[in-house]
Short mmCIF file of C-alpha atoms in Angstrom, two decimals:
data_model
loop_
_atom_site.label_atom_id
_atom_site.label_comp_id
_atom_site.label_asym_id
_atom_site.label_seq_id
_atom_site.Cartn_x
_atom_site.Cartn_y
_atom_site.Cartn_z
CA UNK H 1 0.55 -11.37 -17.98
CA UNK H 2 1.77 -14.82 -17.01
CA UNK H 3 2.73 -15.25 -13.36
CA UNK H 4 6.06 -16.98 -12.76
CA UNK H 5 6.39 -17.25 -8.97
CA UNK H 6 9.74 -16.91 -7.28
CA UNK H 7 10.77 -19.85 -5.11
CA UNK H 8 9.72 -18.13 -1.90
CA UNK H 9 6.31 -17.22 -3.43
CA UNK H 10 5.75 -20.85 -4.47
CA UNK H 11 6.57 -21.94 -0.93
CA UNK H 12 4.07 -19.45 0.49
CA UNK H 13 1.36 -20.51 -1.98
CA UNK H 14 1.86 -24.16 -1.02
CA UNK H 15 1.63 -23.30 2.67
CA UNK H 16 -1.62 -21.35 2.18
CA UNK H 17 -3.05 -24.39 0.38
CA UNK H 18 -2.03 -26.85 3.08
CA UNK H 19 -2.32 -24.78 6.29
CA UNK H 20 -5.86 -23.59 6.98
CA UNK H 21 -4.85 -20.66 9.17
CA UNK H 22 -1.55 -19.03 8.37
CA UNK H 23 0.31 -15.75 8.90
CA UNK H 24 2.58 -14.60 6.09
CA UNK H 25 5.10 -12.03 7.31
CA UNK H 26 6.64 -10.74 4.08
CA UNK H 27 8.03 -7.30 3.28
CA UNK H 28 5.99 -4.86 1.21
CA UNK H 29 6.51 -4.93 -2.52
CA UNK H 30 7.49 -8.59 -2.60
CA UNK H 31 4.24 -10.03 -3.92
CA UNK H 32 1.98 -10.85 -0.97
CA UNK H 33 -1.14 -9.94 -2.97
CA UNK H 34 -0.50 -12.04 -6.07
CA UNK H 35 0.76 -14.90 -3.89
CA UNK H 36 -2.50 -14.90 -1.95
CA UNK H 37 -4.68 -14.46 -5.05
CA UNK H 38 -2.96 -17.45 -6.67
CA UNK H 39 -3.72 -19.62 -3.66
CA UNK H 40 -7.32 -18.34 -3.51
CA UNK H 41 -7.82 -19.15 -7.18
CA UNK H 42 -6.67 -22.73 -6.68
CA UNK H 43 -8.72 -23.22 -3.52
CA UNK H 44 -11.82 -21.76 -5.17
CA UNK H 45 -11.62 -22.84 -8.82
CA UNK H 46 -9.49 -26.01 -8.81
CA UNK H 47 -9.97 -27.64 -5.42
CA UNK H 48 -13.47 -26.31 -4.59
CA UNK H 49 -12.45 -25.91 -0.94
CA UNK H 50 -13.73 -22.36 -0.41
CA UNK H 51 -16.95 -20.61 -1.45
CA UNK H 52 -16.77 -16.94 -0.42
CA UNK H 53 -13.59 -15.07 0.42
CA UNK H 54 -13.46 -11.85 2.44
CA UNK H 55 -10.44 -9.55 2.09
CA UNK H 56 -9.99 -6.94 4.85
CA UNK H 57 -7.54 -4.17 3.96
CA UNK H 58 -6.68 -0.51 4.58
CA UNK H 59 -9.15 1.73 2.72
CA UNK H 60 -6.98 2.77 -0.23
CA UNK H 61 -5.61 -0.76 -0.62
CA UNK H 62 -9.19 -2.08 -0.62
CA UNK H 63 -10.20 0.44 -3.28
CA UNK H 64 -7.49 -0.31 -5.80
CA UNK H 65 -4.71 -2.77 -5.06
CA UNK H 66 -6.56 -6.09 -4.96
CA UNK H 67 -8.72 -5.47 -8.03
CA UNK H 68 -5.79 -4.10 -10.03
CA UNK H 69 -3.58 -7.04 -9.07
CA UNK H 70 -6.31 -9.53 -9.94
CA UNK H 71 -6.67 -8.02 -13.41
CA UNK H 72 -2.91 -7.95 -13.98
CA UNK H 73 -2.37 -11.72 -14.12
CA UNK H 74 -3.85 -14.15 -16.64
CA UNK H 75 -4.62 -16.86 -14.09
CA UNK H 76 -6.48 -14.60 -11.62
CA UNK H 77 -8.70 -12.68 -14.08
CA UNK H 78 -11.32 -15.39 -13.64
CA UNK H 79 -11.96 -14.29 -10.05
CA UNK H 80 -14.97 -12.02 -9.55
CA UNK H 81 -14.41 -9.13 -7.12
CA UNK H 82 -17.05 -7.10 -5.29
CA UNK H 83 -15.69 -4.04 -3.39
CA UNK H 84 -17.75 -3.55 -0.21
CA UNK H 85 -17.03 0.17 0.03
CA UNK H 86 -18.82 3.51 0.25
CA UNK H 87 -22.21 4.21 1.81
CA UNK H 88 -24.12 1.58 3.73
CA UNK H 89 -26.52 1.10 0.81
CA UNK H 90 -23.60 0.51 -1.58
CA UNK H 91 -21.97 -1.92 0.84
CA UNK H 92 -25.17 -3.93 1.22
CA UNK H 93 -25.61 -4.01 -2.55
CA UNK H 94 -22.01 -5.22 -2.97
CA UNK H 95 -22.48 -7.98 -0.40
CA UNK H 96 -25.51 -9.22 -2.35
CA UNK H 97 -23.63 -9.23 -5.66
CA UNK H 98 -22.40 -12.70 -6.74
CA UNK H 99 -18.59 -12.74 -6.48
CA UNK H 100 -15.60 -14.79 -5.36
CA UNK H 101 -13.83 -12.08 -3.35
CA UNK H 102 -15.50 -9.40 -1.28
CA UNK H 103 -13.13 -6.60 -0.31
CA UNK H 104 -13.86 -4.34 2.65
CA UNK H 105 -11.85 -1.69 4.47
CA UNK H 106 -10.90 -2.44 8.06
CA UNK H 107 -12.95 0.47 9.44
CA UNK H 108 -16.15 -1.38 8.43
CA UNK H 109 -15.30 -4.75 10.00
CA UNK H 110 -17.49 -4.15 13.06
CA UNK H 111 -20.37 -3.10 10.81
CA UNK H 112 -19.94 -6.24 8.69
CA UNK H 113 -19.95 -8.60 11.68
CA UNK H 114 -23.04 -6.87 13.07
CA UNK H 115 -24.73 -6.97 9.64
CA UNK H 116 -24.48 -10.76 9.37
CA UNK H 117 -24.75 -11.57 13.08
CA UNK H 118 -25.21 -15.36 13.21
CA UNK H 119 -25.26 -15.82 9.42
CA UNK H 120 -21.56 -15.22 8.66
CA UNK H 121 -21.10 -16.38 5.03
CA UNK H 122 -17.32 -16.17 4.47
CA UNK H 123 -15.46 -19.44 4.85
CA UNK H 124 -12.10 -17.79 4.05
CA UNK H 125 -10.78 -14.46 5.31
CA UNK H 126 -7.64 -12.59 4.24
CA UNK H 127 -6.45 -9.80 6.54
CA UNK H 128 -4.13 -7.50 4.61
CA UNK H 129 -1.89 -5.64 7.08
CA UNK H 130 -2.83 -7.83 10.04
CA UNK H 131 -0.73 -5.61 12.32
CA UNK H 132 -3.75 -3.27 12.32
CA UNK H 133 -5.44 -5.98 14.43
CA UNK H 134 -2.63 -6.10 17.00
CA UNK H 135 -4.60 -4.28 19.71
CA UNK H 136 -6.38 -6.94 21.78
CA UNK H 137 -8.80 -4.37 23.26
CA UNK H 138 -9.84 -2.80 19.92
CA UNK H 139 -13.39 -3.28 18.65
CA UNK H 140 -12.25 -4.58 15.26
CA UNK H 141 -10.17 -7.33 16.90
CA UNK H 142 -13.05 -8.37 19.14
CA UNK H 143 -15.44 -8.40 16.19
CA UNK H 144 -13.16 -10.67 14.16
CA UNK H 145 -12.43 -12.93 17.14
CA UNK H 146 -16.18 -13.47 17.54
CA UNK H 147 -16.61 -14.85 14.01
CA UNK H 148 -13.34 -16.78 13.72
CA UNK H 149 -14.94 -20.10 14.80
CA UNK H 150 -17.09 -19.81 11.64
CA UNK H 151 -14.07 -19.19 9.39
CA UNK H 152 -12.45 -22.29 7.92
CA UNK H 153 -9.40 -20.57 6.42
CA UNK H 154 -7.52 -17.40 7.44
CA UNK H 155 -4.49 -15.74 5.89
CA UNK H 156 -2.82 -12.83 7.67
CA UNK H 157 -0.48 -10.62 5.65
CA UNK H 158 1.95 -8.05 6.99
CA UNK H 159 5.55 -6.98 6.62
CA UNK H 160 5.94 -5.98 10.27
CA UNK H 161 3.93 -8.17 12.66
CA UNK H 162 5.36 -6.68 15.86
CA UNK H 163 6.29 -3.03 15.24
CA UNK H 164 6.10 -2.06 18.91
CA UNK H 165 7.45 -5.27 20.39
CA UNK H 166 6.54 -8.92 20.83
CA UNK H 167 3.34 -7.98 22.69
CA UNK H 168 1.80 -7.12 19.31
CA UNK H 169 1.86 -10.78 18.27
CA UNK H 170 -0.71 -12.08 20.74
CA UNK H 171 -3.87 -10.69 19.10
CA UNK H 172 -2.78 -11.68 15.58
CA UNK H 173 -1.89 -15.22 16.64
CA UNK H 174 -5.11 -15.50 18.66
CA UNK H 175 -7.15 -14.94 15.48
CA UNK H 176 -5.26 -17.84 13.92
CA UNK H 177 -5.53 -20.43 16.69
CA UNK H 178 -7.98 -19.13 19.30
CA UNK H 179 -5.27 -18.89 21.96
CA UNK H 180 -3.87 -22.40 21.58
CA UNK H 181 -0.23 -21.34 21.30
CA UNK H 182 0.14 -18.06 23.22
CA UNK H 183 -2.73 -18.40 25.66
CA UNK H 184 -6.45 -17.65 25.76
CA UNK H 185 -6.01 -14.28 27.49
CA UNK H 186 -3.61 -11.42 26.90
CA UNK H 187 -2.94 -10.93 30.62
CA UNK H 188 -1.77 -14.54 30.92
CA UNK H 189 0.46 -14.12 27.86
CA UNK H 190 1.98 -10.97 29.34
CA UNK H 191 2.63 -12.59 32.72
CA UNK H 192 4.27 -15.61 31.12
CA UNK H 193 6.63 -13.79 28.78
CA UNK H 194 7.12 -10.27 30.17
CA UNK H 195 8.06 -8.50 33.37
CA UNK H 196 7.30 -4.99 34.67
CA UNK H 197 9.61 -2.31 33.33
CA UNK H 198 8.62 1.29 34.13
CA UNK H 199 6.53 2.19 37.17
CA UNK H 200 5.01 5.43 38.36
CA UNK H 201 5.42 6.97 41.81
CA UNK H 202 2.21 5.23 42.85
CA UNK H 203 3.59 1.85 41.82
CA UNK H 204 1.46 1.60 38.67
CA UNK H 205 3.17 -0.33 35.87
CA UNK H 206 3.46 1.70 32.67
CA UNK H 207 5.42 -0.70 30.49
CA UNK H 208 6.73 -4.25 30.31
CA UNK H 209 9.93 -5.76 28.99
CA UNK H 210 10.48 -9.25 27.61
CA UNK H 211 11.97 -11.87 29.90
CA UNK H 212 15.25 -13.48 28.77
CA UNK H 213 14.65 -16.01 26.01
CA UNK H 214 11.14 -14.74 25.30
CA UNK H 215 11.59 -14.04 21.61
CA UNK H 216 12.85 -17.51 20.77
CA UNK H 217 10.22 -19.14 22.98
CA UNK H 218 7.40 -17.28 21.20
CA UNK H 219 8.82 -17.94 17.74
CA UNK H 220 9.15 -21.65 18.51
CA UNK H 221 5.49 -21.81 19.51
CA UNK H 222 4.13 -20.07 16.41
CA UNK H 223 6.58 -21.24 13.74
CA UNK H 224 4.17 -23.87 12.38
CA UNK H 225 1.50 -21.26 11.49
CA UNK H 226 3.67 -18.21 10.72
CA UNK H 227 6.05 -17.80 7.79
CA UNK H 228 8.59 -15.08 8.47
CA UNK H 229 10.75 -14.23 5.47
CA UNK H 230 14.16 -12.73 6.16
CA UNK H 231 16.46 -10.91 3.74
CA UNK H 232 18.35 -14.08 2.86
CA UNK H 233 15.11 -15.58 1.58
CA UNK H 234 14.97 -12.90 -1.11
CA UNK H 235 18.39 -13.50 -2.59
CA UNK H 236 16.91 -14.65 -5.88
CA UNK H 237 15.15 -11.28 -6.29
CA UNK H 238 16.68 -8.16 -7.83
CA UNK H 239 18.27 -5.94 -5.22
CA UNK H 240 15.82 -3.20 -6.17
CA UNK H 241 12.07 -3.85 -6.37
CA UNK H 242 9.37 -1.53 -7.73
CA UNK H 243 6.03 -1.57 -5.93
CA UNK H 244 3.21 0.20 -7.79
CA UNK H 245 0.31 1.26 -5.56
CA UNK H 246 -2.87 2.23 -7.42
CA UNK H 247 -4.77 5.16 -5.89
CA UNK H 248 -8.45 5.36 -6.80
CA UNK H 249 -9.93 8.86 -6.95
CA UNK H 250 -13.31 9.38 -5.33
CA UNK H 251 -16.16 10.48 -7.62
CA UNK H 252 -15.75 14.18 -6.80
CA UNK H 253 -11.98 14.14 -7.43
CA UNK H 254 -12.38 12.10 -10.62
CA UNK H 255 -14.91 14.60 -12.00
CA UNK H 256 -12.62 17.51 -11.11
CA UNK H 257 -9.73 15.85 -12.93
CA UNK H 258 -11.78 15.02 -16.03
CA UNK H 259 -13.30 18.52 -16.15
CA UNK H 260 -9.90 20.22 -15.88
CA UNK H 261 -8.34 17.94 -18.49
CA UNK H 262 -11.23 18.53 -20.90
CA UNK H 263 -11.27 22.29 -20.33
CA UNK H 264 -7.52 22.73 -20.81
CA UNK H 265 -7.43 20.56 -23.93
CA UNK H 266 -10.38 22.31 -25.55
CA UNK H 267 -8.71 25.66 -24.83
CA UNK H 268 -5.67 24.65 -26.88
CA UNK H 269 -5.51 26.28 -30.35
CA UNK H 270 -6.70 24.13 -33.24
CA UNK H 271 -3.38 23.42 -34.93
CA UNK H 272 -3.90 19.89 -36.18
CA UNK H 273 -1.64 17.59 -34.22
CA UNK H 274 0.92 20.31 -33.49
CA UNK H 275 1.33 21.24 -29.85
CA UNK H 276 4.28 23.12 -28.42
CA UNK H 277 6.54 21.57 -25.80
CA UNK H 278 5.69 24.48 -23.50
CA UNK H 279 1.94 23.85 -23.80
CA UNK H 280 2.43 20.12 -23.29
CA UNK H 281 4.51 20.69 -20.16
CA UNK H 282 1.99 23.18 -18.72
CA UNK H 283 -0.93 20.83 -19.32
CA UNK H 284 0.88 17.78 -17.95
CA UNK H 285 2.07 19.62 -14.85
CA UNK H 286 -1.43 20.88 -14.08
CA UNK H 287 -2.89 17.40 -14.41
CA UNK H 288 -0.10 15.86 -12.31
CA UNK H 289 -0.76 18.46 -9.63
CA UNK H 290 -4.44 17.58 -9.59
CA UNK H 291 -3.69 13.85 -9.43
CA UNK H 292 -1.59 14.59 -6.34
CA UNK H 293 -4.50 16.49 -4.78
CA UNK H 294 -3.97 20.25 -5.20
CA UNK H 295 -3.36 22.91 -7.85
CA UNK H 296 -1.84 26.37 -8.00
CA UNK H 297 -3.85 29.32 -9.26
CA UNK H 298 -2.30 32.13 -11.32
CA UNK H 299 -1.24 33.93 -8.14
CA UNK H 300 0.50 30.77 -6.86
CA UNK H 301 -2.25 30.21 -4.29
CA UNK H 302 -2.81 26.57 -3.34
CA UNK H 303 -6.24 24.97 -3.81
CA UNK H 304 -6.65 21.50 -2.32
CA UNK H 305 -9.03 19.39 -4.42
CA UNK H 306 -8.88 15.95 -2.80
CA UNK H 307 -6.99 13.92 -0.21
CA UNK H 308 -7.00 10.53 -1.99
CA UNK H 309 -3.25 10.31 -2.52
CA UNK H 310 -2.47 11.73 0.93
CA UNK H 311 -4.72 9.05 2.43
CA UNK H 312 -2.94 6.31 0.43
CA UNK H 313 0.42 7.76 1.50
CA UNK H 314 -0.53 7.63 5.19
CA UNK H 315 -1.70 4.03 4.84
CA UNK H 316 1.61 3.13 3.18
CA UNK H 317 3.63 4.83 5.93
CA UNK H 318 1.53 3.03 8.56
CA UNK H 319 2.16 -0.32 6.89
CA UNK H 320 5.91 0.30 7.10
CA UNK H 321 5.41 0.28 10.89
CA UNK H 322 8.24 2.63 11.76
CA UNK H 323 10.69 1.64 9.04
CA UNK H 324 12.29 4.85 7.72
CA UNK H 325 11.32 6.10 4.26
CA UNK H 326 12.85 8.58 1.85
CA UNK H 327 9.87 10.43 0.32
CA UNK H 328 10.11 12.29 -2.99
CA UNK H 329 7.56 14.97 -3.85
CA UNK H 330 7.05 16.82 -7.13
CA UNK H 331 5.39 20.15 -6.23
CA UNK H 332 5.86 22.40 -3.23
CA UNK H 333 2.22 22.01 -2.26
CA UNK H 334 2.83 18.25 -2.07
CA UNK H 335 5.45 18.87 0.60
CA UNK H 336 3.20 21.27 2.52
CA UNK H 337 0.28 18.83 2.58
CA UNK H 338 2.48 15.85 3.49
CA UNK H 339 3.99 17.75 6.42
CA UNK H 340 0.52 18.76 7.60
CA UNK H 341 -0.78 15.18 7.30
CA UNK H 342 2.12 13.87 9.40
CA UNK H 343 1.80 16.50 12.14
CA UNK H 344 -0.24 14.26 14.45
CA UNK H 345 1.97 11.21 13.95
CA UNK H 346 4.73 10.35 16.37
CA UNK H 347 7.17 10.00 13.51
CA UNK H 348 10.34 12.06 13.28
CA UNK H 349 9.82 13.98 10.04
CA UNK H 350 12.48 16.14 8.39
CA UNK H 351 12.96 17.94 5.11
CA UNK H 352 16.35 17.32 3.48
CA UNK H 353 18.11 20.69 3.49
CA UNK H 354 21.76 20.11 4.32
CA UNK H 355 24.57 17.86 5.61
CA UNK H 356 23.10 17.61 9.11
CA UNK H 357 19.89 16.10 7.73
CA UNK H 358 21.95 13.62 5.73
CA UNK H 359 23.95 12.64 8.83
CA UNK H 360 20.88 12.33 11.05
CA UNK H 361 19.11 10.16 8.46
CA UNK H 362 22.08 7.81 8.21
CA UNK H 363 22.27 7.69 12.01
CA UNK H 364 18.66 6.49 12.23
CA UNK H 365 17.34 9.70 13.79
CA UNK H 366 14.73 10.39 11.07
CA UNK H 367 11.65 8.32 10.17
CA UNK H 368 10.43 10.29 7.14
CA UNK H 369 12.91 12.29 5.07
CA UNK H 370 11.23 14.57 2.53
CA UNK H 371 13.17 15.56 -0.57
CA UNK H 372 12.68 16.91 -4.07
CA UNK H 373 14.46 14.71 -6.62
CA UNK H 374 16.19 17.71 -8.23
CA UNK H 375 17.76 18.70 -4.92
CA UNK H 376 19.29 15.36 -3.98
CA UNK H 377 19.69 13.37 -7.18
CA UNK H 378 23.47 13.48 -7.15
CA UNK H 379 26.23 13.02 -4.62
CA UNK H 380 24.24 12.25 -1.48
CA UNK H 381 24.85 8.95 0.32
CA UNK H 382 21.67 8.00 2.18
CA UNK H 383 21.97 4.22 2.02
CA UNK H 384 22.67 3.75 5.71
CA UNK H 385 19.39 5.30 6.84
CA UNK H 386 16.86 2.95 5.24
CA UNK H 387 15.80 0.89 2.23
CA UNK H 388 12.32 2.25 1.38
CA UNK H 389 11.70 5.02 -1.17
CA UNK H 390 8.21 6.52 -1.63
CA UNK H 391 7.37 8.58 -4.72
CA UNK H 392 4.39 10.72 -3.75
CA UNK H 393 4.60 12.61 -7.05
CA UNK H 394 6.57 11.30 -10.00
CA UNK H 395 8.89 13.16 -12.36
CA UNK H 396 9.07 12.79 -16.16
CA UNK H 397 12.84 13.13 -15.95
CA UNK H 398 14.25 9.61 -16.19
CA UNK H 399 17.76 10.66 -15.15
CA UNK H 400 16.47 12.44 -12.04
CA UNK H 401 14.26 9.45 -11.23
CA UNK H 402 17.05 6.88 -11.39
CA UNK H 403 19.59 9.10 -9.67
CA UNK H 404 17.14 9.84 -6.84
CA UNK H 405 16.51 6.12 -6.31
CA UNK H 406 20.26 5.60 -6.28
CA UNK H 407 20.51 7.60 -3.03
CA UNK H 408 19.54 4.35 -1.26
CA UNK H 409 20.34 1.79 -3.95
CA UNK H 410 24.12 2.06 -3.87
CA UNK H 411 27.21 0.40 -2.46
CA UNK H 412 26.96 0.02 1.30
CA UNK H 413 23.20 -0.69 1.31
CA UNK H 414 22.69 -3.87 3.32
CA UNK H 415 19.02 -4.53 2.47
CA UNK H 416 16.90 -4.91 -0.63
CA UNK H 417 15.70 -1.49 -1.78
CA UNK H 418 11.95 -1.15 -2.36
CA UNK H 419 10.64 1.73 -4.49
CA UNK H 420 6.96 2.48 -3.77
CA UNK H 421 5.10 4.43 -6.49
CA UNK H 422 1.74 6.06 -5.65
CA UNK H 423 -0.14 6.13 -8.96
CA UNK H 424 -3.58 7.73 -9.38
CA UNK H 425 -5.63 5.50 -11.67
CA UNK H 426 -6.90 7.07 -14.89
CA UNK H 427 -4.57 10.09 -14.68
CA UNK H 428 -1.28 11.32 -16.13
CA UNK H 429 0.42 9.39 -13.30
CA UNK H 430 -0.06 6.25 -15.39
CA UNK H 431 1.54 7.91 -18.41
CA UNK H 432 4.54 8.95 -16.31
CA UNK H 433 5.09 5.38 -15.11
CA UNK H 434 4.93 4.07 -18.69
CA UNK H 435 7.42 6.74 -19.79
CA UNK H 436 9.85 5.85 -17.00
CA UNK H 437 9.56 2.15 -17.80
CA UNK H 438 10.47 2.88 -21.45
CA UNK H 439 13.70 4.55 -20.26
CA UNK H 440 14.43 6.00 -23.71
CA UNK H 441 12.67 8.78 -25.62
CA UNK H 442 10.76 9.88 -22.52
CA UNK H 443 10.11 13.35 -23.94
CA UNK H 444 8.71 11.83 -27.12
CA UNK H 445 6.46 9.55 -25.12
CA UNK H 446 5.21 12.52 -23.09
CA UNK H 447 4.14 14.24 -26.29
CA UNK H 448 2.62 11.16 -27.91
CA UNK H 449 0.59 10.17 -24.85
CA UNK H 450 -0.70 13.74 -24.54
CA UNK H 451 -1.61 13.90 -28.22
CA UNK H 452 -3.59 10.69 -27.80
CA UNK H 453 -5.62 12.26 -24.99
CA UNK H 454 -6.16 15.44 -27.01
CA UNK H 455 -7.45 13.46 -29.99
CA UNK H 456 -9.77 11.39 -27.80
CA UNK H 457 -11.30 14.38 -26.01
CA UNK H 458 -11.71 16.44 -29.19
CA UNK H 459 -13.40 13.52 -30.92
CA UNK H 460 -15.65 13.05 -27.93
CA UNK H 461 -16.50 16.73 -27.95
CA UNK H 462 -17.37 16.64 -31.65
CA UNK H 463 -19.65 13.69 -31.02
CA UNK H 464 -21.35 15.60 -28.23
CA UNK H 465 -21.88 18.65 -30.45
CA UNK H 466 -23.57 16.52 -33.15
CA UNK H 467 -26.05 15.09 -30.67
#
């Protein structure tokens, strides 16, 4: 596919090329990855200004998003990617594989710095979701700060650089300039721009509040190395944007999926190419359940198979940094597992059941609103409560899909609506997305895509029998 950058993307690419250390604060779903890959390609292949690029990202993003995005565009396919993931032996092997981009999850940053010690080889680093480095006392921040003098180019990417307040900016800016703009030490930064807020009975300070004029003073200091895109910068974009997030199954989950698909298909009666709608729906639903992470048995008991999509969902919610999200699930066990996964978070989570939930969402009292598309596809006005939709499990029903998205994308919505789709690679999830993109003849596409899989597996099985 040919990449035609929007004006704001072209501006960001140019800035990455000309500014050696830059923070790009751009909302999710608006092309941070392809923007950065385009700049990396030019720096590496056209200008010969970088040799080895390290991408640090949340685990599920590291597993799928960067590689998938690289393969999507004609101009970036030339880049060689080596995922530094998995066991220590696999990570070491990946680091010693010739490549242009090495992608590692943020949990292994300390290990990576320790592995190379004084022989740090990466002259360019990209930190995807740099807000995960906002804690100045965290080990991962200290590890990256130690190697920054050896890094010639740095790009920080995030949609929400200061989710908990302006204090979050210090660590991220320090990685860019070594303390030149906001000070060498966090305590000095805090004293300069903040004042004590809440104190305990013993006089201990528990929180700080910004001094008058602090926000503008900080923004003035960092404006030359930070690009912050506001809504008005996106006016040339559609007012609804679809953000596909690939979810890579681990080896155990992938085998479970393939085994179930093979077993169910081989159990179908040999009737040429004829397969009933009922059989097709049962097979598709079972495979969609498994892609989401759990399946029902005949007694409606729930069996959890993997947590790959739940993990990707939690990373996505984290990257929203407190922005509210309307989350659609497909199966009841999806809802149960999502609620369980969010138990330890400080987010206000609610299931959409009635008018009070609708009112509280629109009043900003809910962070995560769970809903089934069939229960809220019509009539509800939820546009005042947020602009992010997350599809944990997709539906084949195009009308339900569009009507559910229209709960936020409707008159009265003041922000661009972003639809995030969690898609398990190599599963029926991908067929669902293709069906929804076709808009017409969805049912026919369901049948045809399933028939194609049936033919492939039966042919493969015949080949196996011959050998």
